[in-house]
XYZ file of N, CA, C and O in Angstrom:
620
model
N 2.745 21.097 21.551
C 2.073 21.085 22.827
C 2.944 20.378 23.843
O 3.344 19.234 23.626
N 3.313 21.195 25.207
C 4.143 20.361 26.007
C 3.176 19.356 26.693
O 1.976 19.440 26.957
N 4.186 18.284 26.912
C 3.140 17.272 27.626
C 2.015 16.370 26.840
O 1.288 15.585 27.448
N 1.961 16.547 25.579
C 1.548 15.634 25.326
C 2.248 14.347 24.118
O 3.283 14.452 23.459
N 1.429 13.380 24.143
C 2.239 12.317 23.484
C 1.835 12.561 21.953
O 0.762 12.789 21.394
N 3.381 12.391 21.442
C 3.311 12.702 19.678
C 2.428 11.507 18.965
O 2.241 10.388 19.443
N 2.009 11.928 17.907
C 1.171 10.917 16.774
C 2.017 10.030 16.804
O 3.167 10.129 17.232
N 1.422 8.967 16.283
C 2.063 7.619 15.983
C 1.408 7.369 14.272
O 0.258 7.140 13.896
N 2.618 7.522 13.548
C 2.368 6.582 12.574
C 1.971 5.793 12.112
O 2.836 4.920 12.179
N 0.752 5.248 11.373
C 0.355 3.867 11.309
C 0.372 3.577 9.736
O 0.098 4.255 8.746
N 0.827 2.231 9.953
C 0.940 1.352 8.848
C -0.172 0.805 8.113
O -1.171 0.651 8.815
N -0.301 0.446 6.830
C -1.667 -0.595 7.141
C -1.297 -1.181 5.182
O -0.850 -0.643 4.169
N -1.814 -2.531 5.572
C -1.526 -3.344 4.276
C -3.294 -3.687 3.796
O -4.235 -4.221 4.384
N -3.050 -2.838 1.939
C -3.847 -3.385 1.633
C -3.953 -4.442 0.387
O -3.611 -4.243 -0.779
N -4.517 -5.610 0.959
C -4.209 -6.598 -0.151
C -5.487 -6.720 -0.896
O -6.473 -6.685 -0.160
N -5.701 -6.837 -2.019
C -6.438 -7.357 -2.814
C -6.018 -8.515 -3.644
O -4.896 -8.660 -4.131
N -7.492 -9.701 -3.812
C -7.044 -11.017 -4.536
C -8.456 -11.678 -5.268
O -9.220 -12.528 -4.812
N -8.501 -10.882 -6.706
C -9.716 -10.620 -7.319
C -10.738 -9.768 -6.846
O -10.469 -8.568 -6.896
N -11.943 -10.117 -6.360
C -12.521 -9.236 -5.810
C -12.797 -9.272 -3.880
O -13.736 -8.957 -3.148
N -11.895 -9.639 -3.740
C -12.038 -9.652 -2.186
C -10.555 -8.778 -1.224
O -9.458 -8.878 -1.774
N -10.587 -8.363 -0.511
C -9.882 -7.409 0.228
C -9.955 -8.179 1.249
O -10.843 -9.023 1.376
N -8.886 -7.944 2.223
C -8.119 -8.789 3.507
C -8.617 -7.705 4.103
O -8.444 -6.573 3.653
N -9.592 -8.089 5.673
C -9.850 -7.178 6.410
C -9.595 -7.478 8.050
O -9.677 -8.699 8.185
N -9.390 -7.003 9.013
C -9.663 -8.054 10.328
C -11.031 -7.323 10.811
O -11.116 -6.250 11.408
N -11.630 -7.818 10.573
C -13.094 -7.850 11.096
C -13.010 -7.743 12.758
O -12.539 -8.745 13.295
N -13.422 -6.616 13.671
C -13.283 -6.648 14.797
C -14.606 -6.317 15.993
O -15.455 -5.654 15.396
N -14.879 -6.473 16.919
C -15.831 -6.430 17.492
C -15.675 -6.067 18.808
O -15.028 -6.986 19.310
N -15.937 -5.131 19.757
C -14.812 -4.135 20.795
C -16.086 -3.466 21.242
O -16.572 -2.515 20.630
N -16.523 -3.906 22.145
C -17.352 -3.806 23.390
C -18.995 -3.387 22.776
O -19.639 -2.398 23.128
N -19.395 -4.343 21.863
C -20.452 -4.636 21.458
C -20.479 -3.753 19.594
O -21.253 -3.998 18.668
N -19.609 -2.989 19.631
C -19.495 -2.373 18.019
C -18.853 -3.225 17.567
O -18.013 -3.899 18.163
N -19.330 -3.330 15.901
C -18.690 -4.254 14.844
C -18.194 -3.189 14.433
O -18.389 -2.050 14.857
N -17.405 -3.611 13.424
C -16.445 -2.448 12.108
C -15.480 -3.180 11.570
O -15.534 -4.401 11.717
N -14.338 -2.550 10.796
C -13.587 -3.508 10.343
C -12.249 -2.604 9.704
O -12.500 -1.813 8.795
N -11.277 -2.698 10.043
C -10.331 -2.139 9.469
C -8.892 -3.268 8.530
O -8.768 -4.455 8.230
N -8.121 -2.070 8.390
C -7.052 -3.017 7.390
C -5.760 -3.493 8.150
O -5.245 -2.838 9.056
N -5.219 -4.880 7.621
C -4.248 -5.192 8.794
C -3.041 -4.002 9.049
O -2.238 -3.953 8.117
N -2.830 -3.196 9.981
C -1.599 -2.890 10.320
C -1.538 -2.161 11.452
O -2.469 -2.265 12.251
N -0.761 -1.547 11.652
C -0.585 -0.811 13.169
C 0.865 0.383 13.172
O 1.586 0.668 12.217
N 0.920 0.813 14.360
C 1.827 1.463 14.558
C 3.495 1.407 13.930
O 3.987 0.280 13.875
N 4.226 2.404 13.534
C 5.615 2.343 13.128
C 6.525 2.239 14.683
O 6.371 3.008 15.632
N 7.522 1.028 14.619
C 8.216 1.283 15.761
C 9.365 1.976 15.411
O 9.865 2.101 14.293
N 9.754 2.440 16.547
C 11.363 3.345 16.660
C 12.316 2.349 16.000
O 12.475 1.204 16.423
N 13.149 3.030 14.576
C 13.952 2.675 13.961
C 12.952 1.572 12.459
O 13.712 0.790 11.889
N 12.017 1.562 12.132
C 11.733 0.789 11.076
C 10.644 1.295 10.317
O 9.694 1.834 10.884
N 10.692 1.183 9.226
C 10.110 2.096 8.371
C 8.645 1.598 7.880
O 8.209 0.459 8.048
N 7.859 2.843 7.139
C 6.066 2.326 7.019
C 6.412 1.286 6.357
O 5.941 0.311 6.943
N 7.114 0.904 5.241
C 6.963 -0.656 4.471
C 7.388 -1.950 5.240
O 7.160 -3.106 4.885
N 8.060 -1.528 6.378
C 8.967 -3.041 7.312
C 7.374 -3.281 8.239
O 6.733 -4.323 8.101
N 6.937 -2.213 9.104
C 5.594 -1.869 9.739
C 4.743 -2.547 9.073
O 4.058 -3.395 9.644
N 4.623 -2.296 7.711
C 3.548 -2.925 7.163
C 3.478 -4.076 7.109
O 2.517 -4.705 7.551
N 5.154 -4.937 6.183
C 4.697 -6.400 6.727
C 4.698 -7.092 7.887
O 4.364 -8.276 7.919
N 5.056 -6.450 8.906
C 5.567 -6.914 9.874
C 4.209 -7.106 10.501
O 3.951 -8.283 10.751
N 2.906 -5.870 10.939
C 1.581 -6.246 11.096
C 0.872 -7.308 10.469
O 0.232 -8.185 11.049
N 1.050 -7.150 9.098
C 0.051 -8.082 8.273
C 0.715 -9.477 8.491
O -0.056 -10.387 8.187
N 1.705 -9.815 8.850
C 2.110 -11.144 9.483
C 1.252 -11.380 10.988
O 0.553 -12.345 11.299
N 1.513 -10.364 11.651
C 1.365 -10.342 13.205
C -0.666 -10.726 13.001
O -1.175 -11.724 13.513
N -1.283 -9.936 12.372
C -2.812 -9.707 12.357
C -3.545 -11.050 11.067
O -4.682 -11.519 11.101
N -2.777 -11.273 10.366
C -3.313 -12.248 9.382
C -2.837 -13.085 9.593
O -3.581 -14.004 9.936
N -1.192 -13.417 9.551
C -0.396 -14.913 9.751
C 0.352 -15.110 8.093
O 1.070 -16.006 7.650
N -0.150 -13.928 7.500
C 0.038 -14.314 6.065
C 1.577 -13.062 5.795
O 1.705 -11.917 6.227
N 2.566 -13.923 4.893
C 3.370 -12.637 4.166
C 3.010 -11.805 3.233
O 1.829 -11.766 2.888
N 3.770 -11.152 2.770
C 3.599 -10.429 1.594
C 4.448 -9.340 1.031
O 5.241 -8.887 1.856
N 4.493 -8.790 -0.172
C 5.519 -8.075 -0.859
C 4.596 -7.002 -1.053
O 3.401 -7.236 -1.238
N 5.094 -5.755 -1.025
C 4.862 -4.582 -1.546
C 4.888 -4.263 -3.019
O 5.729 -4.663 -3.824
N 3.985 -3.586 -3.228
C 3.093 -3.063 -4.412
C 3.802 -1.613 -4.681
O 4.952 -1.345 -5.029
N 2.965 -0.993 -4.463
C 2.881 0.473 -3.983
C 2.103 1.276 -3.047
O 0.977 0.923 -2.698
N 2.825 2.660 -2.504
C 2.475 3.666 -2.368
C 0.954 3.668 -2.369
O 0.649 3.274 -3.495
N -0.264 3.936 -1.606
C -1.497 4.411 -2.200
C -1.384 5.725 -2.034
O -1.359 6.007 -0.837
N -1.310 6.598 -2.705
C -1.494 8.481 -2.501
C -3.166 9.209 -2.039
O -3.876 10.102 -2.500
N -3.256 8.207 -0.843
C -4.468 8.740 -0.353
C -4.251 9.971 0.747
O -3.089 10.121 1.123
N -5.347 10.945 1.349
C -5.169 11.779 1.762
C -4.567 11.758 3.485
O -4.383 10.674 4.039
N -4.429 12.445 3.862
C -3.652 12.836 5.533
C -4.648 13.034 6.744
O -5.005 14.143 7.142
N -5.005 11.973 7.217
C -6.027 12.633 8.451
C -5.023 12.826 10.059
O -4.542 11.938 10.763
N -4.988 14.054 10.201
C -3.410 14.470 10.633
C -3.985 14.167 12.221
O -3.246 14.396 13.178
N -5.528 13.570 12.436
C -5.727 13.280 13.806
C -5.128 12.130 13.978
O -4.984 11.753 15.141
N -4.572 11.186 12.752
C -4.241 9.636 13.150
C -3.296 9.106 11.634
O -3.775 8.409 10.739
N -2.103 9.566 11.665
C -1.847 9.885 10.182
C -1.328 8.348 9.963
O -0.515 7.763 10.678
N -2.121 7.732 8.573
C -1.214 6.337 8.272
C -0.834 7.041 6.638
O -0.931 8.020 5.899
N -0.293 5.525 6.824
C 0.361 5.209 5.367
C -0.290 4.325 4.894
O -0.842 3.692 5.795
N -0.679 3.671 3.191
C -1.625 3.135 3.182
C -0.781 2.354 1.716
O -0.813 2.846 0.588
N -0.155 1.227 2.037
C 0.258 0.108 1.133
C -0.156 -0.521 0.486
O -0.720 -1.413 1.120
N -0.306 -0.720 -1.130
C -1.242 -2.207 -1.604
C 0.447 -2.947 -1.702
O 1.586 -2.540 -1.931
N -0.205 -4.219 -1.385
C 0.475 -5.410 -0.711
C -0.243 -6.673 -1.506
O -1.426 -6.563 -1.827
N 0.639 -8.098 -1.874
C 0.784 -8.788 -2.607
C 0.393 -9.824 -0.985
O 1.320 -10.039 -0.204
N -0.353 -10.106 -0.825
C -0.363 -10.934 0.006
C -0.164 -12.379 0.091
O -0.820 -12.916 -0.801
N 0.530 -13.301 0.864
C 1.084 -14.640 0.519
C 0.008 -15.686 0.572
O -1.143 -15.367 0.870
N 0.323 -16.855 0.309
C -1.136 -17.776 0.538
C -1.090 -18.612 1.359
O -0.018 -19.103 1.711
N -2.175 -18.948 1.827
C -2.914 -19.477 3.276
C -4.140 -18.569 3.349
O -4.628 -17.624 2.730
N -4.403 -19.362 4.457
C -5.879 -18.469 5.171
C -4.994 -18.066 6.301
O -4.023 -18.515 6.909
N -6.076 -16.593 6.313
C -5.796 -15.354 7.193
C -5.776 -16.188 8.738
O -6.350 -17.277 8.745
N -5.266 -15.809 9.775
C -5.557 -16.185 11.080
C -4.394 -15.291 12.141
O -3.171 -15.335 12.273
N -5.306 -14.633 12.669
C -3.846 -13.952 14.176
C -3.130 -14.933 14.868
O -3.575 -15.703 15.718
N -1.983 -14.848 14.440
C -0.946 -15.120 14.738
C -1.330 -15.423 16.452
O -2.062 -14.689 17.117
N -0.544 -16.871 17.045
C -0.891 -16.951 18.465
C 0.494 -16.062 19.310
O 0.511 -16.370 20.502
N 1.476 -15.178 18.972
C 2.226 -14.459 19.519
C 2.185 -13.048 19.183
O 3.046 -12.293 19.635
N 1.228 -12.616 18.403
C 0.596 -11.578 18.006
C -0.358 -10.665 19.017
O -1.327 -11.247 19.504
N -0.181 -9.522 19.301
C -0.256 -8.825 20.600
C -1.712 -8.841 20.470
O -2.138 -9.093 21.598
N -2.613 -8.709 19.721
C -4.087 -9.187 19.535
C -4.182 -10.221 20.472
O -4.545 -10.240 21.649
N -3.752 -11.133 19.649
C -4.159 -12.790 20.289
C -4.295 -12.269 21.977
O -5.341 -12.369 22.619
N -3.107 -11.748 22.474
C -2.882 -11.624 23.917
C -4.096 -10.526 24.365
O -4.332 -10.672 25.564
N -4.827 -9.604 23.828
C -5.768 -8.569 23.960
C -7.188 -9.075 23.392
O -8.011 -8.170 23.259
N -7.682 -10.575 22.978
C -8.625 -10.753 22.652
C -9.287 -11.367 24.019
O -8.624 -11.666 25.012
N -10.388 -11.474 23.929
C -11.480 -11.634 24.665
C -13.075 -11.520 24.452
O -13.379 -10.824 23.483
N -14.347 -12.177 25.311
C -15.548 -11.972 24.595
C -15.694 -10.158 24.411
O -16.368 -9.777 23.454
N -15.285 -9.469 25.007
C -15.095 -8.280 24.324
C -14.962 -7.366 23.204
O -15.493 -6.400 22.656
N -13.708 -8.386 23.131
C -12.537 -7.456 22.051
C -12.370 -8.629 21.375
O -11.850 -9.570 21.974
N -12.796 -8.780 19.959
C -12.254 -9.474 18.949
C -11.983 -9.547 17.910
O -12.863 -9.053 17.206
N -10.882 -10.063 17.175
C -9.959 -9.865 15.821
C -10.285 -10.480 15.307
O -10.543 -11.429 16.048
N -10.607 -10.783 14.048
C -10.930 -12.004 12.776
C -10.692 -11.433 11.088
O -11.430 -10.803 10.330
N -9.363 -11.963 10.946
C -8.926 -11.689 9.541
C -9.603 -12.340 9.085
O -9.905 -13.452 9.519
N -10.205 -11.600 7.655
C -10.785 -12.577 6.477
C -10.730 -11.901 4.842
O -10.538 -10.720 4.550
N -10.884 -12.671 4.223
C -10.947 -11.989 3.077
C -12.435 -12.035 2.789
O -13.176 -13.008 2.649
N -12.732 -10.478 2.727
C -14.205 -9.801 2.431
C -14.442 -9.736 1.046
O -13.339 -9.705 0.500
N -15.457 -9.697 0.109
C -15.754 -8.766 -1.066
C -15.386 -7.305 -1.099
O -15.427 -6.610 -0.083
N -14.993 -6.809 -2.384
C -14.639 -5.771 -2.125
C -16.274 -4.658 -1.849
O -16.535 -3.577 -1.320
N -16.914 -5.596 -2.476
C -18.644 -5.285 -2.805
C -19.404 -4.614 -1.013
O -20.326 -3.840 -0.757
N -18.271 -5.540 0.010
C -19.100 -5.462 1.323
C -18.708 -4.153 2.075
O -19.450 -3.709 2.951
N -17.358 -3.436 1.680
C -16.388 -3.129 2.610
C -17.313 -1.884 3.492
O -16.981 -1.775 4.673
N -18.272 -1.087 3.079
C -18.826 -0.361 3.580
C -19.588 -1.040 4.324
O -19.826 -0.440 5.373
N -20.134 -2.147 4.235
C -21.066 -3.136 5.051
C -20.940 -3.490 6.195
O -21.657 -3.280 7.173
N -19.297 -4.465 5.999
C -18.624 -4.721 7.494
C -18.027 -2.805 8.413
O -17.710 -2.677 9.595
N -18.056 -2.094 7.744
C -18.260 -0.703 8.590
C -16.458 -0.623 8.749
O -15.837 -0.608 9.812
N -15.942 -0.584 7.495
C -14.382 -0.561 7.253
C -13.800 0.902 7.886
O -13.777 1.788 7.031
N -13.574 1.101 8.528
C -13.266 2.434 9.166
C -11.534 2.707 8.928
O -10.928 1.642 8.815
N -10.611 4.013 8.831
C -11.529 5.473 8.316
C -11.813 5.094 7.037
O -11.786 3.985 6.505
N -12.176 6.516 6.491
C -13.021 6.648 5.401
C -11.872 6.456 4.570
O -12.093 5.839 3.527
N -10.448 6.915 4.824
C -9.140 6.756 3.953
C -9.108 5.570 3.434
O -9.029 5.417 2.216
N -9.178 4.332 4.482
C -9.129 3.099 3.970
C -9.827 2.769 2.996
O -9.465 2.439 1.867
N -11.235 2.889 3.594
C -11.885 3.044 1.905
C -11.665 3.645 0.145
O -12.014 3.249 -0.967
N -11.137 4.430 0.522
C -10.425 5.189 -0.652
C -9.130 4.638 -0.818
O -8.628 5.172 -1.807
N -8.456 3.920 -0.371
C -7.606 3.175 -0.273
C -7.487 1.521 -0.738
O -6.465 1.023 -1.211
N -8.417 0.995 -0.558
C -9.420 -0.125 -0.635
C -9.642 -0.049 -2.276
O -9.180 -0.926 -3.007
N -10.486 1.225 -2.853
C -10.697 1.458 -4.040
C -9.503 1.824 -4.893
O -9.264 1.156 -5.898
N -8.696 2.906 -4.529
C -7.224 2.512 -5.199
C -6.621 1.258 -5.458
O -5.970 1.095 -6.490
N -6.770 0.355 -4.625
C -6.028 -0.882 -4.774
C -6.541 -1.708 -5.894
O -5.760 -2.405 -6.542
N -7.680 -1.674 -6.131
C -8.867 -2.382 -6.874
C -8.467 -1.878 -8.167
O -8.042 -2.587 -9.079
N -8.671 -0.191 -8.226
C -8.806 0.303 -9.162
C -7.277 -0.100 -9.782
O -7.410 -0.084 -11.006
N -5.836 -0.466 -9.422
C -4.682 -0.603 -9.912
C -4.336 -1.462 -10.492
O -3.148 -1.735 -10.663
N -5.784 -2.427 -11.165
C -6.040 -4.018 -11.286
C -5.762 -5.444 -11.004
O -5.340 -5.806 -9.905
N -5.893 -5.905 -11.561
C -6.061 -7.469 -10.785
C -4.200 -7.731 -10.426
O -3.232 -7.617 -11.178
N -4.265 -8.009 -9.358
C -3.326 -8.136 -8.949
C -2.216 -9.820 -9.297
O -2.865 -10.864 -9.361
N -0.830 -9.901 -9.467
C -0.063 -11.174 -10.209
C -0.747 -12.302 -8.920
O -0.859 -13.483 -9.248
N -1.125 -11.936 -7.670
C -1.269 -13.024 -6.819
C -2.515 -13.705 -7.197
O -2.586 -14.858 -6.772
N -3.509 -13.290 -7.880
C -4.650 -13.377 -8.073
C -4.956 -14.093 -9.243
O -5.991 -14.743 -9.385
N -3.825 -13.951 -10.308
C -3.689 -14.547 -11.642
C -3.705 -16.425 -11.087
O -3.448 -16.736 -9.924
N -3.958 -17.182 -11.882
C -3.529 -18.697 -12.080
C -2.411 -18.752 -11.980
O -1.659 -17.778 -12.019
N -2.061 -19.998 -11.818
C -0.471 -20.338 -11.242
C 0.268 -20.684 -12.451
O -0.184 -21.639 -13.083
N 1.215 -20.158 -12.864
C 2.098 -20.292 -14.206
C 1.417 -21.748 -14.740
O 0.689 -21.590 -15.720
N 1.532 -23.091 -14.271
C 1.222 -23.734 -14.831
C -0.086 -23.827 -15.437
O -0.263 -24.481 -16.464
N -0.910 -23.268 -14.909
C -2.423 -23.238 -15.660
C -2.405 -22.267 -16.796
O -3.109 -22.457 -17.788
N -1.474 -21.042 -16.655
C -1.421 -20.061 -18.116
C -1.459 -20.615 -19.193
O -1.392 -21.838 -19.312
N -1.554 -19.943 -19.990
C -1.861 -20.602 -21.450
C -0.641 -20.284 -22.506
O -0.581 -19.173 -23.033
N 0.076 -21.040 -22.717
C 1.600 -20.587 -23.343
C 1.699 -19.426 -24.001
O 0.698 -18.809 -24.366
N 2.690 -19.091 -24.177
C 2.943 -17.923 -24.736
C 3.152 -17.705 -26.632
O 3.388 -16.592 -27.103
């Protein structure tokens, strides 16, 4: 189509850590919902750099890549959909994080780690994520989630 602006790629990290999922809980001109940290691919960097690069920007937290989720194509808004090892701390937007600069009583961001039990609750939007959400779960308990070497029980 001439004249109009091409899709944008979107990224999005999903972490799981036992039974709770990293969500930013958002609230945008009186609707609640809740999606997964990430955003757009920029010119020159790829869905996995995108990915951590949001989930820093939207949580404050790092993290390492997992895998691939092989969820389906919604070609109106096409992402990519990462399970991600997320680092530790509590979630919080970043104060140089383009959110931070776009929040207001309006429009607001709040990373948290949800149950995975709620995700339809907080109104996790698209439906991919959700299926995405459940892939991650379903790929089991994740090494971040385990006890810390020293609490293991020898080998």
């Amino acid at each position: 189509m001439t004249g109009s602006n091409p899709l944008r790629l979107r990224a999005a990290a999903v972490a799981v850590r036992g039974d709770q999922v990293l969500l930013v809980l958002r609230e945008r001109d009186g609707r609640r919902y809740a999606v997964l940290p990430g955003g757009g691919v920029e010119p020159g960097e790829t869905p996995q750099q995108a990915c951590l690069r949001e989930l820093r920007e939207e949580t404050g937290l790092g993290g390492e890549l997992v895998a691939l989720l092989p969820v389906g194509l919604d070609r109106a808004a096409p992402a990519v959909y990462l399970h991600v090892e997320a680092g530790p701390g509590a979630p919080e937007v970043r104060s140089d994080a383009p959110e931070a600069a776009l929040s207001s009583p309006s429009n607001h961001y709040q990373p948290a780690w949800v149950p995975v039990s709620d995700v339809e609750e907080v109104g996790l939007v698209p439906s991919l994520a959700v299926d995405a959400v459940r892939m991650a779960v379903s790929a089991g308990r994740s090494p971040a989630a385990a006890p810390p070497p020293s609490a293991r029980p020898p080998r």
